[in-house]
Coordinates of C-alpha atoms and ligand atoms in Angstrom, one line a residue:
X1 CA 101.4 104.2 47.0
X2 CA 97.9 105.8 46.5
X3 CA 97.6 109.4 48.1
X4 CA 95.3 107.9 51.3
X5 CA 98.4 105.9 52.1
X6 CA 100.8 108.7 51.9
X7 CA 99.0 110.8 54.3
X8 CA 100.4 114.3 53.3
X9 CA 103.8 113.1 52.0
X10 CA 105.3 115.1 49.3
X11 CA 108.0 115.1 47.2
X12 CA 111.5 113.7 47.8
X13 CA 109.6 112.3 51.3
X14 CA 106.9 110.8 49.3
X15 CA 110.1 109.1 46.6
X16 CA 111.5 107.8 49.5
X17 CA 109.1 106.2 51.2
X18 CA 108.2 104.2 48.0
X19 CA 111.3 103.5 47.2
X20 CA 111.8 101.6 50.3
X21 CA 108.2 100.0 49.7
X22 CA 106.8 101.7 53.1
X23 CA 104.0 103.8 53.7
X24 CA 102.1 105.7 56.8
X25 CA 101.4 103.4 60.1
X26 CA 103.9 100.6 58.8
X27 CA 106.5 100.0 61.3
X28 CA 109.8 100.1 60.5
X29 CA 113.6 100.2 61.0
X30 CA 115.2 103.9 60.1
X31 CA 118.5 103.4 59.4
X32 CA 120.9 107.0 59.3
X33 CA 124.0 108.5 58.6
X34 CA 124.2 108.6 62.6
X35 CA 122.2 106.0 64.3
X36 CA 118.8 103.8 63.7
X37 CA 114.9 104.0 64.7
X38 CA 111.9 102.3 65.3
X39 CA 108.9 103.1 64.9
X40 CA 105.3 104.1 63.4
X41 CA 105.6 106.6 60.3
X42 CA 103.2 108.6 61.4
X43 CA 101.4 111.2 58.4
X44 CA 102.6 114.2 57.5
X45 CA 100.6 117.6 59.3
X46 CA 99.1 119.9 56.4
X47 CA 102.5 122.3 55.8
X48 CA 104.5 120.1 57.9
X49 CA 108.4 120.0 56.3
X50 CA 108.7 117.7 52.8
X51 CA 112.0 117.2 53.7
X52 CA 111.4 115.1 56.8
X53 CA 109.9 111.4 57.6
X54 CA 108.1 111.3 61.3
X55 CA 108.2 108.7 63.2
X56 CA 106.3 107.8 66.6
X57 CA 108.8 106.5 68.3
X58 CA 107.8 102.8 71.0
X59 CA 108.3 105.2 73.8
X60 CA 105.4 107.2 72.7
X61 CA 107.7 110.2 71.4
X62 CA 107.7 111.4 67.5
X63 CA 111.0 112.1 65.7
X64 CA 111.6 113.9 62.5
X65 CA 114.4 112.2 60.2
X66 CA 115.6 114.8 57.6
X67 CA 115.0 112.6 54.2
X68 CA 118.9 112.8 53.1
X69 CA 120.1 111.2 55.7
X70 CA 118.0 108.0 55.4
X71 CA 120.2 104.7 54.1
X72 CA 117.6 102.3 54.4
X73 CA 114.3 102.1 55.4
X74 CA 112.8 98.0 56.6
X75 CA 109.4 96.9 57.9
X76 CA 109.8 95.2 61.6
X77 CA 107.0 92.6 59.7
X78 CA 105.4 93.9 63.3
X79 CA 101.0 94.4 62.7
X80 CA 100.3 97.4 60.5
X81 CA 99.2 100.1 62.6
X82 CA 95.7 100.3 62.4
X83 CA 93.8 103.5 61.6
X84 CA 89.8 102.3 62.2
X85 CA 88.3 99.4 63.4
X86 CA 85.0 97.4 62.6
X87 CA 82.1 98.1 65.1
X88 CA 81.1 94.7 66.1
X89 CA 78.0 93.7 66.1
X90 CA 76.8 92.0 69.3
X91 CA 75.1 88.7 69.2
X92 CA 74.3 87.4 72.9
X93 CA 74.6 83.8 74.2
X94 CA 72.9 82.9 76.5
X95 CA 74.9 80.5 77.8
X96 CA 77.5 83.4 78.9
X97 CA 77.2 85.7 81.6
X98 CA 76.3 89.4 80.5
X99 CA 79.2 91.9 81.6
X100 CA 78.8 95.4 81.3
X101 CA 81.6 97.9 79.7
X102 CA 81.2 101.2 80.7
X103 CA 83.7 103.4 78.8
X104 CA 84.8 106.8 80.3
X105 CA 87.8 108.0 78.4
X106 CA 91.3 107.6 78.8
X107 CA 94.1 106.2 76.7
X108 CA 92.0 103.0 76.4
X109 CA 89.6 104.4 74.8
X110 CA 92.0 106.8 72.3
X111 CA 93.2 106.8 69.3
X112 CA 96.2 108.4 67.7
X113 CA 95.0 111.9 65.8
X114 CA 97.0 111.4 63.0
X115 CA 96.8 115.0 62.0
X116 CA 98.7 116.1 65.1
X117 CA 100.5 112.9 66.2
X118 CA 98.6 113.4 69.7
X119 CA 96.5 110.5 71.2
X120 CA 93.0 112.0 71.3
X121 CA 90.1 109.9 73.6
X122 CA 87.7 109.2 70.6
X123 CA 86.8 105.4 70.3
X124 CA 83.6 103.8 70.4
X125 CA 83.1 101.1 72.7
X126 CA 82.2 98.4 70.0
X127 CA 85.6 99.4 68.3
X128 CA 87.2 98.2 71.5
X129 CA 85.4 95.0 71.6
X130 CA 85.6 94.3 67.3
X131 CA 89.3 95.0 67.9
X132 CA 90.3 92.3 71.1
X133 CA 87.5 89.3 69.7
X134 CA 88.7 86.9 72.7
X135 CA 86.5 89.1 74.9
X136 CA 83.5 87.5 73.5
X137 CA 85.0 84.3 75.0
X138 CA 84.1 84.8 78.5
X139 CA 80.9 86.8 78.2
X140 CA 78.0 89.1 76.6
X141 CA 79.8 92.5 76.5
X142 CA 77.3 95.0 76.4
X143 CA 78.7 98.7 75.8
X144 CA 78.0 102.3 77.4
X145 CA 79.8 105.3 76.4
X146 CA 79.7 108.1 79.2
X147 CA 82.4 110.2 79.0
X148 CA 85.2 110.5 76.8
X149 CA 87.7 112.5 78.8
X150 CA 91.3 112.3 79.4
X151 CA 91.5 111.2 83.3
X152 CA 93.3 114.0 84.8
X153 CA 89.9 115.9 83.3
X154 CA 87.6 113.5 85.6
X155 CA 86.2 114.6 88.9
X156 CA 83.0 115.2 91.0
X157 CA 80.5 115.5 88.0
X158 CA 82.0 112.1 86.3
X159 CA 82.4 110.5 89.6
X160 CA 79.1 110.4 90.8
X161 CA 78.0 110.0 86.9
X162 CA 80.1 106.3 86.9
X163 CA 79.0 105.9 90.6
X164 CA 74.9 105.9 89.5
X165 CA 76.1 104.2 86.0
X166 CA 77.7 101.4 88.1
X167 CA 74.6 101.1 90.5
X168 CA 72.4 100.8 87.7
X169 CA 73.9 98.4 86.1
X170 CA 74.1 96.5 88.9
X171 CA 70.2 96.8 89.7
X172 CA 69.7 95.5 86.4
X173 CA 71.1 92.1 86.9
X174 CA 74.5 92.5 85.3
X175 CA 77.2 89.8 86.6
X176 CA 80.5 92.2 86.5
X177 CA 81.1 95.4 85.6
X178 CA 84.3 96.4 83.7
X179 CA 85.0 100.2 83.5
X180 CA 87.8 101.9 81.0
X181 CA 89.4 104.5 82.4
X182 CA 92.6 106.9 81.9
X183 CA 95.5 105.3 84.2
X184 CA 96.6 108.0 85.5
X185 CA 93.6 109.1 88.0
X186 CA 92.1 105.5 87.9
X187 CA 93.3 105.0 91.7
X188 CA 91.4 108.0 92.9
X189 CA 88.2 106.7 90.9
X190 CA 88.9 103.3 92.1
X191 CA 88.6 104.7 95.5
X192 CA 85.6 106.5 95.6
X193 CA 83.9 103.9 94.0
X194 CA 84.5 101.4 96.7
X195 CA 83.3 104.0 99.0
X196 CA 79.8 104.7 97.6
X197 CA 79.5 101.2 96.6
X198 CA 79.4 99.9 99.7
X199 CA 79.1 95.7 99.8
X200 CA 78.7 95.2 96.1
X201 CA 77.3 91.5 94.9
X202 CA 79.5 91.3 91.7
X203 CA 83.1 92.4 90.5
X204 CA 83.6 96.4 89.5
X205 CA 86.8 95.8 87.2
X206 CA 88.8 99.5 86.1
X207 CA 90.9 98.7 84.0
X208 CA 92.6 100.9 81.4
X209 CA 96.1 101.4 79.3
X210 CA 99.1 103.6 78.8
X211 CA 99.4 102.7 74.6
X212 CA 96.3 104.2 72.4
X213 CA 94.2 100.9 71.8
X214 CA 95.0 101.6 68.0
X215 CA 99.0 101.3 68.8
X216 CA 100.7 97.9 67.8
X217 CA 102.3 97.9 71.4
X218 CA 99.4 98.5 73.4
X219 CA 98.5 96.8 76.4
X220 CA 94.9 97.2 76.1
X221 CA 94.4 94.0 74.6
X222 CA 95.5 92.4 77.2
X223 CA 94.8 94.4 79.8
X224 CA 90.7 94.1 78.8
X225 CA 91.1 90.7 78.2
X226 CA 92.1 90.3 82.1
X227 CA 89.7 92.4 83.4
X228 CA 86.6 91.0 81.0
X229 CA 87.7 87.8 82.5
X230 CA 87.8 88.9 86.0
X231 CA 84.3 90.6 85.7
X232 CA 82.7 87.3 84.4
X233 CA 84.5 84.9 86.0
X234 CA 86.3 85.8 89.3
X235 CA 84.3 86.1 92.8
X236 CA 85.9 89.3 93.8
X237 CA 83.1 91.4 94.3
X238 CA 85.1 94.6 95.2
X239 CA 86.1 97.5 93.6
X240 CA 89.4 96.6 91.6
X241 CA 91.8 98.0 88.9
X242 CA 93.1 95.2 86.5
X243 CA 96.1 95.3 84.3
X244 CA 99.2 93.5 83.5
X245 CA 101.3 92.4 86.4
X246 CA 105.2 91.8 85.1
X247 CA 107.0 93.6 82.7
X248 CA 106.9 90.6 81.0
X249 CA 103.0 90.4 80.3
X250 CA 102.6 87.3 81.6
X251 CA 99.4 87.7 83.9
X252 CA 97.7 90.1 85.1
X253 CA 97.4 91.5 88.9
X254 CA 93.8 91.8 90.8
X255 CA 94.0 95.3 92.4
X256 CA 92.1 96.3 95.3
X257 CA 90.6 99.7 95.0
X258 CA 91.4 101.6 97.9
X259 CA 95.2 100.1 97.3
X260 CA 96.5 100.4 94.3
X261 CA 98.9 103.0 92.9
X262 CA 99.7 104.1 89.3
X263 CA 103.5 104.3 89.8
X264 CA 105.0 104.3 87.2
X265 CA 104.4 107.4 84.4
X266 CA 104.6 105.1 81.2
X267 CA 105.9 101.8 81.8
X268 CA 103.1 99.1 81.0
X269 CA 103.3 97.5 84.3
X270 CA 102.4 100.4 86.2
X271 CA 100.0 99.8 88.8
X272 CA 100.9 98.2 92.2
X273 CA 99.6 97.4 95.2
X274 CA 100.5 99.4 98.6
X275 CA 101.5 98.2 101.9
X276 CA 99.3 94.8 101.0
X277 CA 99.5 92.0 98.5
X278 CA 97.3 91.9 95.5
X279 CA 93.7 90.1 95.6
X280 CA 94.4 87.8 92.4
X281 CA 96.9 86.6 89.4
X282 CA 94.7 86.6 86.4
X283 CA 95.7 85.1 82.5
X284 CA 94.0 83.9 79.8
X285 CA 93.3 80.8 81.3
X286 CA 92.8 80.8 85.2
X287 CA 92.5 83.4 87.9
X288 CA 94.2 82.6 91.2
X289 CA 93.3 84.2 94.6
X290 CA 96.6 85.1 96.5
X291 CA 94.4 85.9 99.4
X292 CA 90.8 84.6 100.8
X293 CA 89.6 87.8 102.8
X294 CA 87.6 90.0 99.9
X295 CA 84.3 90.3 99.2
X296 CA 82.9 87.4 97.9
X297 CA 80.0 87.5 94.9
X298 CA 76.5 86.8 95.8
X299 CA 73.3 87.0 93.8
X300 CA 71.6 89.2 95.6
X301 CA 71.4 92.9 94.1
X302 CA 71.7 94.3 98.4
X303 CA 74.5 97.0 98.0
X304 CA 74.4 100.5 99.7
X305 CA 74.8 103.3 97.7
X306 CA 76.3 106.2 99.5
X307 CA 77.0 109.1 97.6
X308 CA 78.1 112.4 98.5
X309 CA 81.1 114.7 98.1
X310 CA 82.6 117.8 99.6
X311 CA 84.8 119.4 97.0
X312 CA 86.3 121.9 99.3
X313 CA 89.0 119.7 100.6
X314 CA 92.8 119.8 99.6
X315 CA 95.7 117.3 99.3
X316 CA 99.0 118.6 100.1
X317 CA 102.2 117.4 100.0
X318 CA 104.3 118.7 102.3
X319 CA 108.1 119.4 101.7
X320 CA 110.7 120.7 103.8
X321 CA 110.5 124.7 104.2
X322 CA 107.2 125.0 103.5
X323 CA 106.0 128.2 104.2
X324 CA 102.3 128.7 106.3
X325 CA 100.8 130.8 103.6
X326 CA 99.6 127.4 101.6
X327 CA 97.6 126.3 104.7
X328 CA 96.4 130.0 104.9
X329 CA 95.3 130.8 101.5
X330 CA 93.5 126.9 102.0
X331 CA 91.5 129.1 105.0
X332 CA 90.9 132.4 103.3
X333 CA 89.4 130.4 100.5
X334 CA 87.1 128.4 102.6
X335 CA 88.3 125.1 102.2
X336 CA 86.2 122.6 105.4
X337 CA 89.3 119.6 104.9
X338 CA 93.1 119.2 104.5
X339 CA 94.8 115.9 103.7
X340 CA 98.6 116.1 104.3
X341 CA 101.2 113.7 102.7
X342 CA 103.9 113.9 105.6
X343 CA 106.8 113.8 105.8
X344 CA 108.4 110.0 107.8
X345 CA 105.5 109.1 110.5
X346 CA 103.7 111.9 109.4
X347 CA 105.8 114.8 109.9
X348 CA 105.4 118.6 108.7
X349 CA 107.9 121.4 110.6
X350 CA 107.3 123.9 112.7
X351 CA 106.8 127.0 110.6
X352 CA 103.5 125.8 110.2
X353 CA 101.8 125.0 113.2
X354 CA 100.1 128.3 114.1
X355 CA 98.4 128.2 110.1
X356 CA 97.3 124.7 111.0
X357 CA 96.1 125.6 114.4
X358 CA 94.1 128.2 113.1
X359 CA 92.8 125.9 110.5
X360 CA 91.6 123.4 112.7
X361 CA 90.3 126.7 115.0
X362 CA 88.1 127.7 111.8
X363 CA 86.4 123.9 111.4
X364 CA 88.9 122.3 108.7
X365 CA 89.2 118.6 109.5
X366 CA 92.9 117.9 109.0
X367 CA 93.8 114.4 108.1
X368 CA 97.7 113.0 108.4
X369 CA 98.9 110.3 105.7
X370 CA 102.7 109.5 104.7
X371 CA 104.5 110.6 101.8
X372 CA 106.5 107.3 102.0
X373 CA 103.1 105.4 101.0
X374 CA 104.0 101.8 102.9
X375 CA 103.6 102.4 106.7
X376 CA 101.5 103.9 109.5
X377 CA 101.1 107.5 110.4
X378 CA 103.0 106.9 114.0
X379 CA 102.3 110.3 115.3
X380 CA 103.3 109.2 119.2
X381 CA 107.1 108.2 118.1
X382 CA 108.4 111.7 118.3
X383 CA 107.8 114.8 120.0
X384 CA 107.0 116.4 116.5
X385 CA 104.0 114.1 115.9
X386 CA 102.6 114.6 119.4
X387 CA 102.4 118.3 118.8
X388 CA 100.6 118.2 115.6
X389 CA 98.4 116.4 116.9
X390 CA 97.7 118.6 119.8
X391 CA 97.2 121.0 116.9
X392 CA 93.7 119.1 116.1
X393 CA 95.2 117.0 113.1
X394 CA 94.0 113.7 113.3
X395 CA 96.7 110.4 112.2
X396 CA 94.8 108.7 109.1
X397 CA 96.4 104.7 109.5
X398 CA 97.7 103.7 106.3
X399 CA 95.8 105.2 103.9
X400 CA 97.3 105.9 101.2
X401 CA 97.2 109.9 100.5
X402 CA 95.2 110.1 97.6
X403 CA 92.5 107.7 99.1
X404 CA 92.7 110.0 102.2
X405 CA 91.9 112.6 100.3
X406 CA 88.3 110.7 98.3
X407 CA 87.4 109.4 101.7
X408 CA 87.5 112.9 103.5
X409 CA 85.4 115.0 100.5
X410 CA 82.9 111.7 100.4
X411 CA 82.7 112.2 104.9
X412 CA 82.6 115.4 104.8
X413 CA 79.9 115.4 102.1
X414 CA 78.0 113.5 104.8
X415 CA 78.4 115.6 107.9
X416 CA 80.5 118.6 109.2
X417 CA 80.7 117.5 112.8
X418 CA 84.2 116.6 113.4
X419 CA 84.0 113.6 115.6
X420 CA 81.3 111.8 113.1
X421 CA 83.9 112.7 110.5
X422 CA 86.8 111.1 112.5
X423 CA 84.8 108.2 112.9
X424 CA 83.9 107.6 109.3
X425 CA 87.3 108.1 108.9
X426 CA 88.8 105.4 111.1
X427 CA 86.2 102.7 109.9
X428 CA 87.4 100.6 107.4
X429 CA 84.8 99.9 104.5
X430 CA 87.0 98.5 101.8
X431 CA 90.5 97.2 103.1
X432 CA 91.8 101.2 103.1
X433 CA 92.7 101.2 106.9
X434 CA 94.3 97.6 107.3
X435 CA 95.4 96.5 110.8
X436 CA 98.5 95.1 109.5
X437 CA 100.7 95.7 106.5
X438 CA 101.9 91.8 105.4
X439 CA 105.6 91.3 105.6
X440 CA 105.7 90.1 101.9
X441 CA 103.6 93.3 100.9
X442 CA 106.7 95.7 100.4
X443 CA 106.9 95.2 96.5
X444 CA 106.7 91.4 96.5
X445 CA 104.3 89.4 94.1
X446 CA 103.5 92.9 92.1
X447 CA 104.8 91.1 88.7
X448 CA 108.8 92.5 87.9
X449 CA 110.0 89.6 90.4
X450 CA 111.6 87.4 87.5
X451 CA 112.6 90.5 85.5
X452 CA 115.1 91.6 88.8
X453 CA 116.1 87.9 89.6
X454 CA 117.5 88.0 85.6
X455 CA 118.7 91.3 86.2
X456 CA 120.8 90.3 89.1
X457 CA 121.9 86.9 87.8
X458 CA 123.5 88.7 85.1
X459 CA 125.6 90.1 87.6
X460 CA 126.9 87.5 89.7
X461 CA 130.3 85.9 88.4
Ligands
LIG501 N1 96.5 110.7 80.4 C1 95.9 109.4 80.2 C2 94.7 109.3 81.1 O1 94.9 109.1 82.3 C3 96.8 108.3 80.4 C4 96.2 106.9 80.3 O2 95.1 106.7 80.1 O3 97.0 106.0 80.5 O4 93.6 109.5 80.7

C-alpha cells in the first residue's frame, strides 16, 4: 500500500491493514474478539491513535477498533468509496430539453472531509453530474453553484437568492428546474418557493439526500436521477421535493411543496406527504400521476413573482405547562407574527391567554396549526378553541406548521393590516389549505406499504 492509500496509518494499524489486503475508503467486514462491523475505513486524523482502525459505520456513525482485537478483516466487494470525481464536461443535444441544476448545499452536494470524518458541503455541480452519467439521458444539465450551506444554515438571504435564481432561469427558456438542497429544511424552502412563484410554466424539482453523494450507500444517485427526470419530462409545473418513495428504492414519490414533510432524521425514505396523496410515482422508466388536479406545464414564461418576507415572526410549539413568558419575551422583542403548533384541534391552556391577548392587543397576527400535522384546526369543537379565538388568534385550515409559519413572514412582508393578512392567509395558492384531506392520505401510497405488509406476514401463523 503507497502512503496516499494509507491516509495517516502508522505502524501496527498500517501492518494490519496490508496484511488483510485493505486500505482507506474500501469497505469491509471487521471481524473482533467481541462482535463484527461494516463499514468505510475511513483515514487516520494527523495524531489520531496508531493503535486503532476507524470505521464509518452504514448508519453514518465512525467507530474505532483497537488493532489487537481485529481477527479478520474482508472487503464487502461493495464500490470503493470514492474520494474525487471527474468534472464532466457538458456537451448539449439538441434534441434534449435543457434542465437547469441549481445547487445550494446540503448533504447532496457534500462530501466526506476525510481529515475529520465529518461530511462537509463542498462539491461542484459538474462532480454531481460526472458522477450519476444517466442524468444526461433525459436532458441538457446545465449547472449553478449558489450556495454551499448546510440547510439548517439557509434562510431569508438564500431564500429570496434561489427565489430570483429560479425566476431567472425560468425567463430564460429553461424546461424544469432541479434544485439540490439539504433535506432537512428542504420543506420550508419548498414552501416559500411555491409562494413567490406563483403559477409557474415548468416543473421546480428539490430534491436532495441524507448519504454524502461520495458515500457508496447514498441515495443521491437515485434521488437526482428521479428528479432530473421529473424536471424534463413530467408536466407538474409546481413546486415539488423528489426523492425515493419505499424503503425499498423502488420509485420515487412526486412531492407537493406546500405538503411534504422530512420525517424521518436519517432513514432514506424520509419525506412524506401530509394529510394528501402524493402528485406522482416516478422510476427510471415512467412517471405516473396519482392525481390530475396540479399545475399543468405550458410554454408560456407568465408566472408572478411575489417576493417578500417579514422575519419577525415565530413558530412555536406548544406543550403542556407552558409558561406565558415565551409569548411575552416574543412581544418585548418586537415580533409582528406568531404561528402556534397546538395542541389536538388547536389547543394551548390557559396560563397563557392574557400573554396572547396582549399580543394580539400590540398588532401580532397569531396564526393556529396542529401539532398532530393530519387534520383541521377545529377551533369551534370545544369551549377551549372558542376562547382562543376570542383572544384574536385566527384557525390556519390544515396547514401544516412550518408552511404556516413561510406563508405568515411572506404576508406579512406584504402588509401589516390584519384582515388583508387573514385573507392572504385563507387563500389557497398552492394546495397548502385543501378543502378536504383524502381518506387514503393518512400514510397510504408514501412508499413503505410492501415493506409493512412483509413485516406483518411474518407474523401471522
Ligand atoms: N444537515 C443536512 C442538510 O440539511 C442534511 C441533509 O442534507 O440531508 O443540509
Amino acid at each position: 500500500m503507497s502512503n496516499s492509500e494509507s491516509k495517516g496509518y502508522r505502524g501496527k494499524a498500517l501492518a494490519l491493514l496490508k496484511s488483510f489486503g485493505v486500505k482507506v475508503w474500501n469497505e469491509v467486514i471487521v471481524r473482533t474478539t467481541e462482535t463484527e462491523f461494516i463499514g468505510i475505513i475511513l483515514p487516520r486524523s494527523a495524531g489520531g491513535n496508531d493503535n486503532l482502525i476507524v470505521l464509518k459505520l452504514r448508519t453514518g456513525y465512525n467507530v474505532g477498533i483497537k488493532v489487537e482485537k481485529i481477527q479478520d478483516i474482508v472487503k464487502t466487494g461493495k464500490e470503493e468509496y470514492l474520494t474525487t470525481f471527474a468534472k464532466k464536461e457538458i456537451v448539449d443535444d439538441p434534441r434534449k430539453p435543457n434542465v437547469k441544476l441549481i445547487t445550494t448545499g446540503g448533504t447532496i452536494a457534500s462530501r466526506l472531509d476525510y481529515r475529520t470524518g465529518a461530511v462537509v458541503p463542498a462539491f461542484e455541480p459538474e462532480e454531481l453530474c460526472a458522477f450519476v452519467p444517466e442524468l444526461s439521458e433525459y436532458c441538457n444539465l446545465h449547472t449553478e453553484k449558489l450556495y454551499s450551506v448546510l440547510s439548517e444554515d439557509i434562510g431569508p438571504e438564500q431564500w429570496l437568492g434561489i427565489a430570483k435564481a429560479v425566476a431567472r432561469a425560468i425567463e430564460e427558456g429553461y424546461h424544469g428546474i432541479v434544485i439540490a438542497h439539504g433535506t432537512d429544511t428542504m420543506h420550508y424552502t419548498s414552501s416559500l418557493l411555491s409562494f413567490m412563484i406563483q403559477n409557474p410554466p415548468i416543473p421546480i424539482v428539490m430534491v436532495g439526500s441524507q448519504r454524502s453523494s461520495d458515500r457508496p450507500a447514498s441515495d443521491a444517485p437515485l434521488n437526482l436521477i428521479y428528479s432530473v427526470k421529473t424536471a424534463s419530462e413530467s408536466d407538474i409545473a409546481e413546486v415539488s421535493v423528489c426523492a425515493i418513495g419505499p424503503i425499498s428504492d423502488s420509485y420515487g414519490l412526486i412531492h407537493r411543496g406546500t405538503r411534504v414533510r422530512k420525517m424521518h432524521s436519517s432513514h432514506r425514505s424520509t419525506f412524506r406527504t401530509i394529510g394528501d396523496i402524493p402528485l406522482a410515482m416516478v422510476d427510471k422508466e415512467k412517471i405516473i400521476p396519482l392525481r390530475s388536479d396540479y399545475n399543468k406545464r405550458r410554454k408560456d414564461r407568465d408566472f408572478k413573482l411575489q417576493i417578500s418576507f417579514e422575519e419577525k415572526v415565530a413558530l412555536i410549539y406548544y406543550y403542556p405547562n407552558m409558561k406565558p413568558d415565551i409569548i411575552e419575551a416574543l412581544i418585548e422583542n418586537g415580533y409582528k407574527g406568531i404561528v402556534i403548533a397546538g395542541t389536538g384541534l388547536g389547543h394551548v391552556n390557559k396560563q397563557v391567554y392574557p400573554a396572547l391577548k396582549k399580543a394580539h392587543d400590540k398588532g401580532i397576527f397569531i396564526l393556529m396549526t396542529v401539532q398532530t400535522l393530519w387534520g383541521y384546526v377545529q377551533m369551534y369543537v370545544y369551549e377551549t378553541g372558542r376562547k382562543i379565538m376570542s383572544l384574536g388568534v385566527v384557525p390556519g385550515e390544515n396547514l401544516l406548521p412550518e408552511v404556516a409559519y413561510l406563508k405568515l413572514c411572506w404576508a406579512l412582508g406584504q402588509t401589516t393590516n390584519h384582515e388583508k393578512v387573514k385573507e392572504i392567509i385563507l387563500t389557497p395558492i398552492a394546495g397548502e389549505i385543501t378543502e378536504r384531506e383524502p381518506t387514503n392520505a393518512y400514510l397510504i401510497l408514501q412508499g413503505g406499504i410492501p415493506e409493512v405488509e412483509e413485516f406483518i406476514s411474518k407474523l401471522k401463523l
